[in-house]
Coordinates of C-alpha atoms and ligand atoms in Angstrom, one line a residue:
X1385 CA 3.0 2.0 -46.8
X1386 CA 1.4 3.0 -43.7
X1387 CA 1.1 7.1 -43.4
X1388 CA 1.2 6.4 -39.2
X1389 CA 3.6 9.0 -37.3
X1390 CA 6.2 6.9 -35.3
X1391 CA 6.1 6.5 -31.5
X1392 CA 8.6 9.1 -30.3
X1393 CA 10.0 9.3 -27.1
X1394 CA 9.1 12.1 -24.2
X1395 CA 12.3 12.3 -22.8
X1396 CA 11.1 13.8 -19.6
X1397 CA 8.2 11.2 -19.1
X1398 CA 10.2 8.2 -20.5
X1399 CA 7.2 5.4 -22.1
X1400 CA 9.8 5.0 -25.3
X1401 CA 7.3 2.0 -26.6
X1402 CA 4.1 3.2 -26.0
X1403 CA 2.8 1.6 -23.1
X1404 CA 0.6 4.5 -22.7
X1405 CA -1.3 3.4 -26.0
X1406 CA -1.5 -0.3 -24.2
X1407 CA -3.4 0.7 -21.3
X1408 CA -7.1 1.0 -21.0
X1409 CA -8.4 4.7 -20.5
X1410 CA -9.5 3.5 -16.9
X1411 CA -5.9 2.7 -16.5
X1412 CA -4.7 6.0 -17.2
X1413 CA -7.0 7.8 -15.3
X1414 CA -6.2 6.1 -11.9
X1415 CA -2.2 6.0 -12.5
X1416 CA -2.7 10.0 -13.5
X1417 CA -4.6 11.0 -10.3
X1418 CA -2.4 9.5 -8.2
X1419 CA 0.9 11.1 -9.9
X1420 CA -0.8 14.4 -9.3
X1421 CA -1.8 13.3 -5.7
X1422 CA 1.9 12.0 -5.5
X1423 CA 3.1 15.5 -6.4
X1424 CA 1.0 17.5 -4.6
X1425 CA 1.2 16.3 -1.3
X1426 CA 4.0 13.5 -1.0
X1427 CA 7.2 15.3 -3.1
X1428 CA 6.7 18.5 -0.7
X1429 CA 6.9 16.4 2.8
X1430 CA 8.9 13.1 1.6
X1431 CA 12.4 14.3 1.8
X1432 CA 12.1 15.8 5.4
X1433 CA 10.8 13.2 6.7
X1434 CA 13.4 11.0 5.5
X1435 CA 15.9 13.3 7.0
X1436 CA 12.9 13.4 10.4
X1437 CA 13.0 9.8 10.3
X1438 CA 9.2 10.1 10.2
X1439 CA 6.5 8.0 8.4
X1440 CA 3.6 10.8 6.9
X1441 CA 1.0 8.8 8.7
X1442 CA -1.4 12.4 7.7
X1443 CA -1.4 11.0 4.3
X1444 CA -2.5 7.5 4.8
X1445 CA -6.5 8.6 5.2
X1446 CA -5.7 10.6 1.7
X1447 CA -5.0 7.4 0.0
X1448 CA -7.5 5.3 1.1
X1449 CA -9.9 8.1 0.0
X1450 CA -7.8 7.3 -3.1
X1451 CA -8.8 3.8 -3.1
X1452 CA -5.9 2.7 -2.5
X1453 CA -6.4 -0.4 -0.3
X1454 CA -7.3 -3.4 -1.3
X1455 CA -7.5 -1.6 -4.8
X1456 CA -7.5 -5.1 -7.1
X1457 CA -11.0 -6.4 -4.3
X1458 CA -14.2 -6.4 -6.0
X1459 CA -16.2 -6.4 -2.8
X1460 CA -16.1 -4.7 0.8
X1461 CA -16.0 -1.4 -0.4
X1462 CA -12.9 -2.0 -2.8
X1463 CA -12.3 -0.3 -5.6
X1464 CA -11.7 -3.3 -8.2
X1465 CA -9.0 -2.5 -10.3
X1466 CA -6.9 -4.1 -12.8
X1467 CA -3.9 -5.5 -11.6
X1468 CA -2.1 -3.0 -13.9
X1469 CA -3.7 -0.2 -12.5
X1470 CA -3.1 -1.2 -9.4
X1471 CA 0.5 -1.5 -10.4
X1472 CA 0.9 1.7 -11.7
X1473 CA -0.9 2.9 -8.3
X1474 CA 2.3 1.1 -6.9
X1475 CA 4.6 2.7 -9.4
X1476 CA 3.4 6.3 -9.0
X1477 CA 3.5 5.7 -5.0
X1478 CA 7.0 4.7 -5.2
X1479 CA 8.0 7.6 -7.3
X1480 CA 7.1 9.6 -4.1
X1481 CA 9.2 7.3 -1.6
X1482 CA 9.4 3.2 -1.1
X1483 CA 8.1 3.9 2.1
X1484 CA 5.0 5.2 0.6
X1485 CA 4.6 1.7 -1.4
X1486 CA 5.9 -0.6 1.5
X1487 CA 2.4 1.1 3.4
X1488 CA 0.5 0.2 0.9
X1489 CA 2.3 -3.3 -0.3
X1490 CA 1.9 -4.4 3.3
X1491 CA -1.9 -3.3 4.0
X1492 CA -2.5 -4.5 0.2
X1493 CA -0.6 -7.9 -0.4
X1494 CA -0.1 -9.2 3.2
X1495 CA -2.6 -8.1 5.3
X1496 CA -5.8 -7.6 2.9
X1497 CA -4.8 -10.2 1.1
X1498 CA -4.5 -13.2 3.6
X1499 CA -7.2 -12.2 4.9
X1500 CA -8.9 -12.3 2.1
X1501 CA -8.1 -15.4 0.7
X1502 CA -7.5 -17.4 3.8
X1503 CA -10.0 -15.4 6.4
X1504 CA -13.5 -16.8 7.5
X1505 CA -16.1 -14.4 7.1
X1506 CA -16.6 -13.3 10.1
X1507 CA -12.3 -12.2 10.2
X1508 CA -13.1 -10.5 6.4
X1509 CA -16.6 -8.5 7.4
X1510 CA -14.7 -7.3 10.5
X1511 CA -11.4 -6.4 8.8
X1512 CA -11.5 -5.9 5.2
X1513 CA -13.5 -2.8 5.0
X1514 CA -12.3 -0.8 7.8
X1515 CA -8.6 -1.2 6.3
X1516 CA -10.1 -0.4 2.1
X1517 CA -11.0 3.1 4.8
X1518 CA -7.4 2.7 6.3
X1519 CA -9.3 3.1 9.7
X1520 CA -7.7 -0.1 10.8
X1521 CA -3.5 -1.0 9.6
X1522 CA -1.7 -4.1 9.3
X1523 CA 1.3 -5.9 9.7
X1524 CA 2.5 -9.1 8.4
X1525 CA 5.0 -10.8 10.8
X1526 CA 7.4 -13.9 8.8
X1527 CA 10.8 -12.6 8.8
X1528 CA 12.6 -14.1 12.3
X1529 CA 16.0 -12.7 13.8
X1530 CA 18.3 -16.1 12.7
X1531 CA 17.5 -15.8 9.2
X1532 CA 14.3 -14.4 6.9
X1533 CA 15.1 -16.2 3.8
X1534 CA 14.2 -19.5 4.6
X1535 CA 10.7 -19.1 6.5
X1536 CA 10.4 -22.6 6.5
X1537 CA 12.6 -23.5 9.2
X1538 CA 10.7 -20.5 11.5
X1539 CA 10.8 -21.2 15.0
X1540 CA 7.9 -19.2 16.2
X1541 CA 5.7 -21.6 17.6
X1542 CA 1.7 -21.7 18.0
X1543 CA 0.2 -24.7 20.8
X1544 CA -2.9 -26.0 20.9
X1545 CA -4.6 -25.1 24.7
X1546 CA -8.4 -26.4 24.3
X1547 CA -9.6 -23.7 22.1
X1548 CA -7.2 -21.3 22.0
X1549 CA -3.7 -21.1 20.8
X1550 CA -0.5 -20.0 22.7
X1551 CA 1.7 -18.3 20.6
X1552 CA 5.6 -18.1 21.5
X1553 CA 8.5 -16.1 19.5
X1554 CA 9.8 -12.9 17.4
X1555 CA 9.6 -11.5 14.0
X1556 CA 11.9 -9.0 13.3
X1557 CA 12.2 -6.4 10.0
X1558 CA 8.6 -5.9 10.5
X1559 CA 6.8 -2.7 8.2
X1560 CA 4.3 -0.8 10.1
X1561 CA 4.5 -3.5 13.2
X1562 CA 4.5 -0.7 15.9
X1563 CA 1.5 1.1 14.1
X1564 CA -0.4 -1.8 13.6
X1565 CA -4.0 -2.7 14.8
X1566 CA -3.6 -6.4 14.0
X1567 CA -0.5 -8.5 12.5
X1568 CA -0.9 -11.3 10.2
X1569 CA 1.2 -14.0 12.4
X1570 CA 3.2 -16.8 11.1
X1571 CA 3.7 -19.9 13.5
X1572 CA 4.4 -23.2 13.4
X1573 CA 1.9 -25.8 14.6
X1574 CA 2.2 -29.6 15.2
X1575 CA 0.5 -29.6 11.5
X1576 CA 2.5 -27.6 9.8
X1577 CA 2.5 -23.5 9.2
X1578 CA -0.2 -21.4 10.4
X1579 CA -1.4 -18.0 10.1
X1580 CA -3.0 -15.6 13.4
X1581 CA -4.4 -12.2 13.6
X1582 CA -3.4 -11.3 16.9
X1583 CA -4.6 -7.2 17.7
X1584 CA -2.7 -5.0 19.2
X1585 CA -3.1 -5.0 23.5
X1586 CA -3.2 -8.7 23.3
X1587 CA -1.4 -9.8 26.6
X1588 CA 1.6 -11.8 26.0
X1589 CA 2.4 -9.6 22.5
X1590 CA 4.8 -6.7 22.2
X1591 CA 6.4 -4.0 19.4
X1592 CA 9.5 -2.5 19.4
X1593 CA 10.8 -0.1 16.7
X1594 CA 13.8 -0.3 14.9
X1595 CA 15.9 2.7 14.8
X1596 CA 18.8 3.9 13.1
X1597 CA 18.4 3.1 9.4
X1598 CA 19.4 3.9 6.4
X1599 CA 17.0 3.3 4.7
X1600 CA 13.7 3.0 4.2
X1601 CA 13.5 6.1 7.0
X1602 CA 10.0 7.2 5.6
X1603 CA 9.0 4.1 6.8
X1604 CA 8.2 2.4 9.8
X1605 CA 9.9 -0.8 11.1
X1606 CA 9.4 -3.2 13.9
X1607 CA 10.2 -5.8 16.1
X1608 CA 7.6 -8.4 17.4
X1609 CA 7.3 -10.3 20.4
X1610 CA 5.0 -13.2 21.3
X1611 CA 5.4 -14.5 25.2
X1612 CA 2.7 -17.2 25.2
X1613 CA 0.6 -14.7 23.7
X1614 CA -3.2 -16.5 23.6
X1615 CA -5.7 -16.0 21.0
X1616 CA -8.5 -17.7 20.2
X1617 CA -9.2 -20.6 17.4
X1618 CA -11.2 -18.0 16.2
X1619 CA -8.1 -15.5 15.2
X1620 CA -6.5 -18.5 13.1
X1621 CA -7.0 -18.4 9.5
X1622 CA -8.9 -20.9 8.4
X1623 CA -7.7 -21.2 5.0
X1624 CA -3.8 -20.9 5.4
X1625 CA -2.3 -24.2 6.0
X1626 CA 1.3 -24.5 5.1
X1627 CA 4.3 -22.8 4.5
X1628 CA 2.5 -22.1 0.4
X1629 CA 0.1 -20.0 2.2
X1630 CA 2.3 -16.9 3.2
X1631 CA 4.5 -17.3 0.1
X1632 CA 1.4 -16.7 -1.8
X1633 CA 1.2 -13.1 0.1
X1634 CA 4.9 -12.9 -0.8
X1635 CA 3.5 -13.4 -4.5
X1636 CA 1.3 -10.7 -4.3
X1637 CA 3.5 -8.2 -2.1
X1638 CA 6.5 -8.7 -4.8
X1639 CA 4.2 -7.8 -7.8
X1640 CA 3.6 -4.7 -6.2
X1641 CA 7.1 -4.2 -6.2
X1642 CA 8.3 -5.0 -9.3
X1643 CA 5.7 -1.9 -10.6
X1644 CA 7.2 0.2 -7.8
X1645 CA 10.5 -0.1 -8.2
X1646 CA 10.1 1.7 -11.6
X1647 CA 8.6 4.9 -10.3
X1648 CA 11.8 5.3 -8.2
X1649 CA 13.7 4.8 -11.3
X1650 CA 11.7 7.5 -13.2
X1651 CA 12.3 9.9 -9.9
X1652 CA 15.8 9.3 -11.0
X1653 CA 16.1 9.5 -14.1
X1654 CA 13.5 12.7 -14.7
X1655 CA 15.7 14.9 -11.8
X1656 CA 19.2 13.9 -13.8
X1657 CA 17.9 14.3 -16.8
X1658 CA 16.8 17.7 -15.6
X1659 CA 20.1 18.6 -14.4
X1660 CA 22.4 17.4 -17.5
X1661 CA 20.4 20.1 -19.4
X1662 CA 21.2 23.2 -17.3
X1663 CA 24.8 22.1 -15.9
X1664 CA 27.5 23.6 -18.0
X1665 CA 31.2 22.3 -17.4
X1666 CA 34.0 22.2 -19.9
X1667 CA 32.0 25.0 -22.0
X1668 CA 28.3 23.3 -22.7
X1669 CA 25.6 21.3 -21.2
X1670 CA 26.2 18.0 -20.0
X1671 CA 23.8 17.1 -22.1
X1672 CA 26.5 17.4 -24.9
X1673 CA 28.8 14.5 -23.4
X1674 CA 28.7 11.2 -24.7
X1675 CA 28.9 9.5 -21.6
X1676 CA 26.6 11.5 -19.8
X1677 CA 23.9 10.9 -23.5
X1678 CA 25.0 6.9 -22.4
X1679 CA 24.2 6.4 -19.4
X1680 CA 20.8 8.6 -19.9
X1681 CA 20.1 6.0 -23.2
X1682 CA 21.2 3.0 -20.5
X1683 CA 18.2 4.4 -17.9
X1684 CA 15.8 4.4 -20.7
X1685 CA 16.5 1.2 -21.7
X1686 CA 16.5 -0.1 -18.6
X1687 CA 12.5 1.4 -17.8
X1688 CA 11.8 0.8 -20.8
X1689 CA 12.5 -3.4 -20.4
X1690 CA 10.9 -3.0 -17.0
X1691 CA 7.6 -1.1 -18.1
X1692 CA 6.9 -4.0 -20.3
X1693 CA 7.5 -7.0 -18.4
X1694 CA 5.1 -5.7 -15.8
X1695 CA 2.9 -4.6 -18.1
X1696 CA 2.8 -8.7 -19.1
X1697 CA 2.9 -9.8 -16.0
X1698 CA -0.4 -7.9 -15.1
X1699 CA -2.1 -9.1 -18.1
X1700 CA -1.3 -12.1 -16.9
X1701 CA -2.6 -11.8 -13.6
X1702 CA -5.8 -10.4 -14.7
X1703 CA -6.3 -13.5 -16.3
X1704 CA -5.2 -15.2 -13.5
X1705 CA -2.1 -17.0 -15.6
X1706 CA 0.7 -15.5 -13.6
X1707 CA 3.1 -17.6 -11.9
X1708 CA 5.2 -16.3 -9.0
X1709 CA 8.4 -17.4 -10.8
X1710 CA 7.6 -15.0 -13.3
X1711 CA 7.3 -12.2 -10.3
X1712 CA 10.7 -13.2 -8.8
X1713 CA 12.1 -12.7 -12.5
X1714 CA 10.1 -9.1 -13.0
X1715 CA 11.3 -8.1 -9.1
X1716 CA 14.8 -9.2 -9.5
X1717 CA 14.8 -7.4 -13.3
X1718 CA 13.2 -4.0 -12.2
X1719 CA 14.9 -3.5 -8.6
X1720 CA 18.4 -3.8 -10.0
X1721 CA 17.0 -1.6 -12.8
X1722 CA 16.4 0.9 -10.2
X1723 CA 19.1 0.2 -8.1
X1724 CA 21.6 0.5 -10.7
X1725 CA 20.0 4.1 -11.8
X1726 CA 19.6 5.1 -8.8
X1727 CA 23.4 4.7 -8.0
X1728 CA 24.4 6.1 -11.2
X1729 CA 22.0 9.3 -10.8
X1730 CA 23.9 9.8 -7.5
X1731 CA 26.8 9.9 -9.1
X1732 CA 25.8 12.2 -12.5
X1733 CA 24.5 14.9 -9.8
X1734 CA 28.3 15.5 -8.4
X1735 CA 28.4 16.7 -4.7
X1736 CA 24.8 17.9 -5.1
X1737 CA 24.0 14.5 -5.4
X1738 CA 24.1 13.8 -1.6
X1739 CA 21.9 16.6 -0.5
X1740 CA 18.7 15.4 1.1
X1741 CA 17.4 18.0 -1.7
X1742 CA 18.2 15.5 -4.2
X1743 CA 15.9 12.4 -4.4
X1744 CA 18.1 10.0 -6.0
X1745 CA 20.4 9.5 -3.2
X1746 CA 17.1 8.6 -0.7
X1747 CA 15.9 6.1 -3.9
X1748 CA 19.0 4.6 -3.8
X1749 CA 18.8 4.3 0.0
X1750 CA 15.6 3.0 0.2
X1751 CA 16.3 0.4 -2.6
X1752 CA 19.1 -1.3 -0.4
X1753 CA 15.9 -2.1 1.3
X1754 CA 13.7 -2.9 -1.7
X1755 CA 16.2 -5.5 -3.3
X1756 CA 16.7 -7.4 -0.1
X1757 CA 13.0 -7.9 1.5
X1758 CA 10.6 -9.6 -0.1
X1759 CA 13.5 -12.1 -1.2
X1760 CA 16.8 -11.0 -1.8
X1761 CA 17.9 -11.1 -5.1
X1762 CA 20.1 -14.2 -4.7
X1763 CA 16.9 -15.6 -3.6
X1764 CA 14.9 -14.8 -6.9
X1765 CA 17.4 -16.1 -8.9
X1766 CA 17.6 -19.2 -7.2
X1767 CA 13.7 -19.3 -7.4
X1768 CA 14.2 -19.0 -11.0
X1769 CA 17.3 -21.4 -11.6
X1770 CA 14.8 -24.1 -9.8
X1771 CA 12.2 -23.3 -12.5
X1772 CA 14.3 -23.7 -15.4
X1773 CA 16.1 -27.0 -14.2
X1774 CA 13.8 -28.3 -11.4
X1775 CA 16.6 -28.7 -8.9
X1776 CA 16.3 -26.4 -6.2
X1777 CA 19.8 -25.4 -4.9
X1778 CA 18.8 -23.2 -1.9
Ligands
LIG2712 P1 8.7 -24.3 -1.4 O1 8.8 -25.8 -1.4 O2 9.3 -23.6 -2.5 O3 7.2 -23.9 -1.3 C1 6.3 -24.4 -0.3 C2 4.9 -24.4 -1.0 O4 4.6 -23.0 -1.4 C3 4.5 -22.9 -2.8 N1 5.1 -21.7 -3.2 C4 4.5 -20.5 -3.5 N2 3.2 -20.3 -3.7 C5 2.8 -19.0 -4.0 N3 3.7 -18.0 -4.2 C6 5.0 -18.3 -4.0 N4 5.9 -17.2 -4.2 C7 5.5 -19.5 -3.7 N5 6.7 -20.1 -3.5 C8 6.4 -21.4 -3.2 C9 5.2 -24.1 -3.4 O5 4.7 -24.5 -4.7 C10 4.9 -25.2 -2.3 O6 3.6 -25.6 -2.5 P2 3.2 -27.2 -2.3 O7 1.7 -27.2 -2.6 O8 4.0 -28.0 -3.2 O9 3.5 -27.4 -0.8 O10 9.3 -23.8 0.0 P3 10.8 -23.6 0.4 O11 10.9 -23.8 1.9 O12 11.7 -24.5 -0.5 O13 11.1 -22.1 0.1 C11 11.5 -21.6 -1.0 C12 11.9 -20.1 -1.0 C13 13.4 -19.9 -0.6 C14 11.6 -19.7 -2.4 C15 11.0 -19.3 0.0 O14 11.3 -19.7 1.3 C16 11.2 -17.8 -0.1 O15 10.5 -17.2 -1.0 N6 12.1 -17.2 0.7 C17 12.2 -15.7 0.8 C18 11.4 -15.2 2.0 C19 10.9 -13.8 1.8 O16 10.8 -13.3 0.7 N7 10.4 -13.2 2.8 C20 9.7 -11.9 2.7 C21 9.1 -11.6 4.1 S1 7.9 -10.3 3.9 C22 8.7 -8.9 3.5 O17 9.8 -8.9 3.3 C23 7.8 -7.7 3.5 S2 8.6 -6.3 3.0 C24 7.2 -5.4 2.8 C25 7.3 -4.0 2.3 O18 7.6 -3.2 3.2 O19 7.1 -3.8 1.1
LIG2713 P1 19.3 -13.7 5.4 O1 18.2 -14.6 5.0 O2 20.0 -14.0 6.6 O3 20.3 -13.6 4.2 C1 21.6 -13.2 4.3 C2 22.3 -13.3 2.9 O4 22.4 -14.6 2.5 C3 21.6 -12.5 1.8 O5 22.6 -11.9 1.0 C4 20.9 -13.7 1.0 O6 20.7 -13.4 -0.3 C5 22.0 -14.8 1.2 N1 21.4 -16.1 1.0 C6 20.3 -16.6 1.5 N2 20.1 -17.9 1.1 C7 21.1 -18.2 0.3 C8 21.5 -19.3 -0.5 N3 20.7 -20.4 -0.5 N4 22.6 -19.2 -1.3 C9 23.4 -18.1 -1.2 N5 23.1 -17.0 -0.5 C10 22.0 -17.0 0.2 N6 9.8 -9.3 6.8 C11 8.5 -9.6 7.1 O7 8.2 -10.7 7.4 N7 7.5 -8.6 7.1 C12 7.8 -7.3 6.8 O8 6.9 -6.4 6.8 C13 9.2 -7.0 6.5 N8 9.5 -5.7 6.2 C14 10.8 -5.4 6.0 C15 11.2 -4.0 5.9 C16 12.6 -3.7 5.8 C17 12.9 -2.2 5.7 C18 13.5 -4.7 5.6 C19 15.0 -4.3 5.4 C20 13.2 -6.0 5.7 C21 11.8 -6.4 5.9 N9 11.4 -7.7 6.1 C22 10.1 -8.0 6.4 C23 12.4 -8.8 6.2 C24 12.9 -9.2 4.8 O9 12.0 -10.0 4.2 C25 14.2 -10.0 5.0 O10 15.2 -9.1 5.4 C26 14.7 -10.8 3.8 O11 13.7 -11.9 3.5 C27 16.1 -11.4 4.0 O12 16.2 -12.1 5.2 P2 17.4 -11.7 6.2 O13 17.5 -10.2 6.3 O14 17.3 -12.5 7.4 O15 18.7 -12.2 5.4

């Protein structure tokens, strides 16, 4: 008979199987500083400048003090974390706002990244350390106006002139693109898909912001345009030849995302869990309602499932056995989590529950974003249904 004390719950901070006790004390220690970073300086600025339609560029030097960038890098000035730290870095920045993770997905997974893995040397000693400072942003240009879920058919198009390349088209949906000091490009060449760093001022490129969302206001969003925009051989990267090469970024980008999605599901559930205890109708706390004590259980459940799949996943990753159908299953799993408690949040906070004051109602917002980019759930599905029978029925 063991004498062990079970795991019990802490409602408030909901890790209802310990994964706490399955994370290294490294681990901790870097998802814990950036909670109390989170809550210091994001939760007091985040929901005005939802309501501002503003991005809190002041904080982006704060989190690349935080190591932030290019956090899972073991060289140029990287910090070299595990890819569940890093995820919980993701989760914790997503508690804050999805616009807060988007920064750092994009700078991370699609512009880092790439270059990283695709860059010469000369592209990764010029970018990859100013941007681990944050003293240089990125963009990551795929998405085009007649459809982003099939990138393959893209019509952007990149020409060979001598020995430079003329670059003609738009990208649309764009994070950070009006911000950005250089954007990963995705063309397509007589051999196949491409990928160009073309910086900001080059003639023949242009940025437009989008305006008017819903969503995703913390957050900035762009439009790109290419009028036989020329850039050298020298801003191609080397590495990245087909269509495999910016789905790998998407690989990355969406494992970041499957972590985040559950710090906005936390947000959620801690601020109506918070409320069922101190609102009193029909004579007692909600707390004492059977439908209200369901739906808190369903939200546990539902992070709890989601904690450890990514928790896997990363494992996984670290060991570099991860495959990206297993990210479009822990994406699609953990943004409808949050979606779903995000929406039902809403709901449990009555009228209160649309006040900018409130912070499910702006997660909820922001995750109408979150489950469509980065593939839409129909496409993850699909992604998986071709795993499991080997058809692809796209
Ligand atoms: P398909 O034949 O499946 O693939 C072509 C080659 O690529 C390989 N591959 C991958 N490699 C790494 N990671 C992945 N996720 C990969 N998916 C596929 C594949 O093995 C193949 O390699 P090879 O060697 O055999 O050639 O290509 P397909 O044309 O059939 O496309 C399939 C589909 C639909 C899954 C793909 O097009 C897709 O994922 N569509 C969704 C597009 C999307 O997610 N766009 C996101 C744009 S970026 C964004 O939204 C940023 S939001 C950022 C923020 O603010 O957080
Ligand atoms: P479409 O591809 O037109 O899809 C429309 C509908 O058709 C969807 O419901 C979809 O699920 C469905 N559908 C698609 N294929 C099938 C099928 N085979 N069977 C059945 N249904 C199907 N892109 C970038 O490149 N870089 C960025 O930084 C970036 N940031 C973004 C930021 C925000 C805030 C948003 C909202 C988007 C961003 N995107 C970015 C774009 C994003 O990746 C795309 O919106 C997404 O891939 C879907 O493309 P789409 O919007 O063109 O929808």
């Amino acid at each position: 008979m063991s004498t062990k004390e079970p795991v019990r719950c802490n409602a408030e901070m909901p890790d209802y199987f310990d994964l706490d006790g399955l994370l290294t004390e490294d681990e901790r220690q870097v998802r814990d500083t950036v909670a109390r970073w989170v809550d210091e300086r994001a939760l007091p600025i985040i929901g005005p400048c939802f309501e501002a339609y503003r991005f809190p560029l002041e904080l982006v030097p704060e989190m690349a003090e935080l190591g932030i960038f290019g956090a899972t890098l073991h060289d140029y000035g990287c910090a070299g974390l595990t890819n569940v730290a890093y995820g919980l870095v993701m989760q914790e920045l997503e508690r804050g706002d999805s616009g807060l993770r988007s920064f750092a997905s994009v700078q991370n997974g699609l512009v880092m990244y790439p270059i990283h893995e695709y860059g010469s040397d000369e592209q990764k000693r010029r970018w990859l350390p100013a941007m681990a400072k944050a003293q240089a942003v990125g963009c990551f240009g795929l998405t085009e106006p007649d459809g982003g879920s099939d990138p393959g058919t893209m019509k952007t198009r990149a020409r060979r002139v001598g020995n430079d390349w003329v670059i003609s088209g738009a990208k649309i949906w764009i994070t950070n693109g009006t911000l950005a000091d250089v954007a990963v490009v995705w063309a397509m060449t007589d051999e196949g898909v491409r990928g160009f760093l073309v910086e900001k001022g080059t003639p023949g490129f242009t940025t437009r912001e989008i305006e008017h969302k819903f969503s995703l206001r913390a957050s900035i969003t762009s439009e790109l345009f290419f009028d036989e925009c020329r850039v050298p051989d020298s801003a191609r990267l080397p590495g990245a030849k087909g269509l495999g090469a910016p789905l790998s970024c998407l690989t990355q980008a969406r494992y970041s995302i499957a972590w985040g999605a559950l710090g906005a599901a936390q947000a959620c559930y801690r601020e109506v869990l918070a409320f069922a205890r101190q609102r009193v109708l029909f004579g007692e706390t909600l707390i004492h309602k059977q439908i209200i004590q369901q739906r808190l259980a369903d939200m546990v459940r539902q992070i709890t499932t989601g904690q450890l799949l990514v928790w896997q996943l990363g494992r996984l990753k670290d060991q570099g056995r991860m495959h990206h159908s297993q990210v479009s299953l822990a994406k699609w799993n953990n943004v409808r989590a949050a979606l779903d408690i995000a929406r039902v949040a809403r709901d449990m906070l009555g009228a209160n529950g649309i006040s900018v004051e409130c912070c499910s109602i702006r997660h909820m917002l922001n995750l109408e974003s979150v489950v469509t980019y980065e593939g839409t759930e129909t496409i993850h599905q699909l992604i998986l249904g071709r795993e499991i029978t080997g058809v692809g029925a796209f």
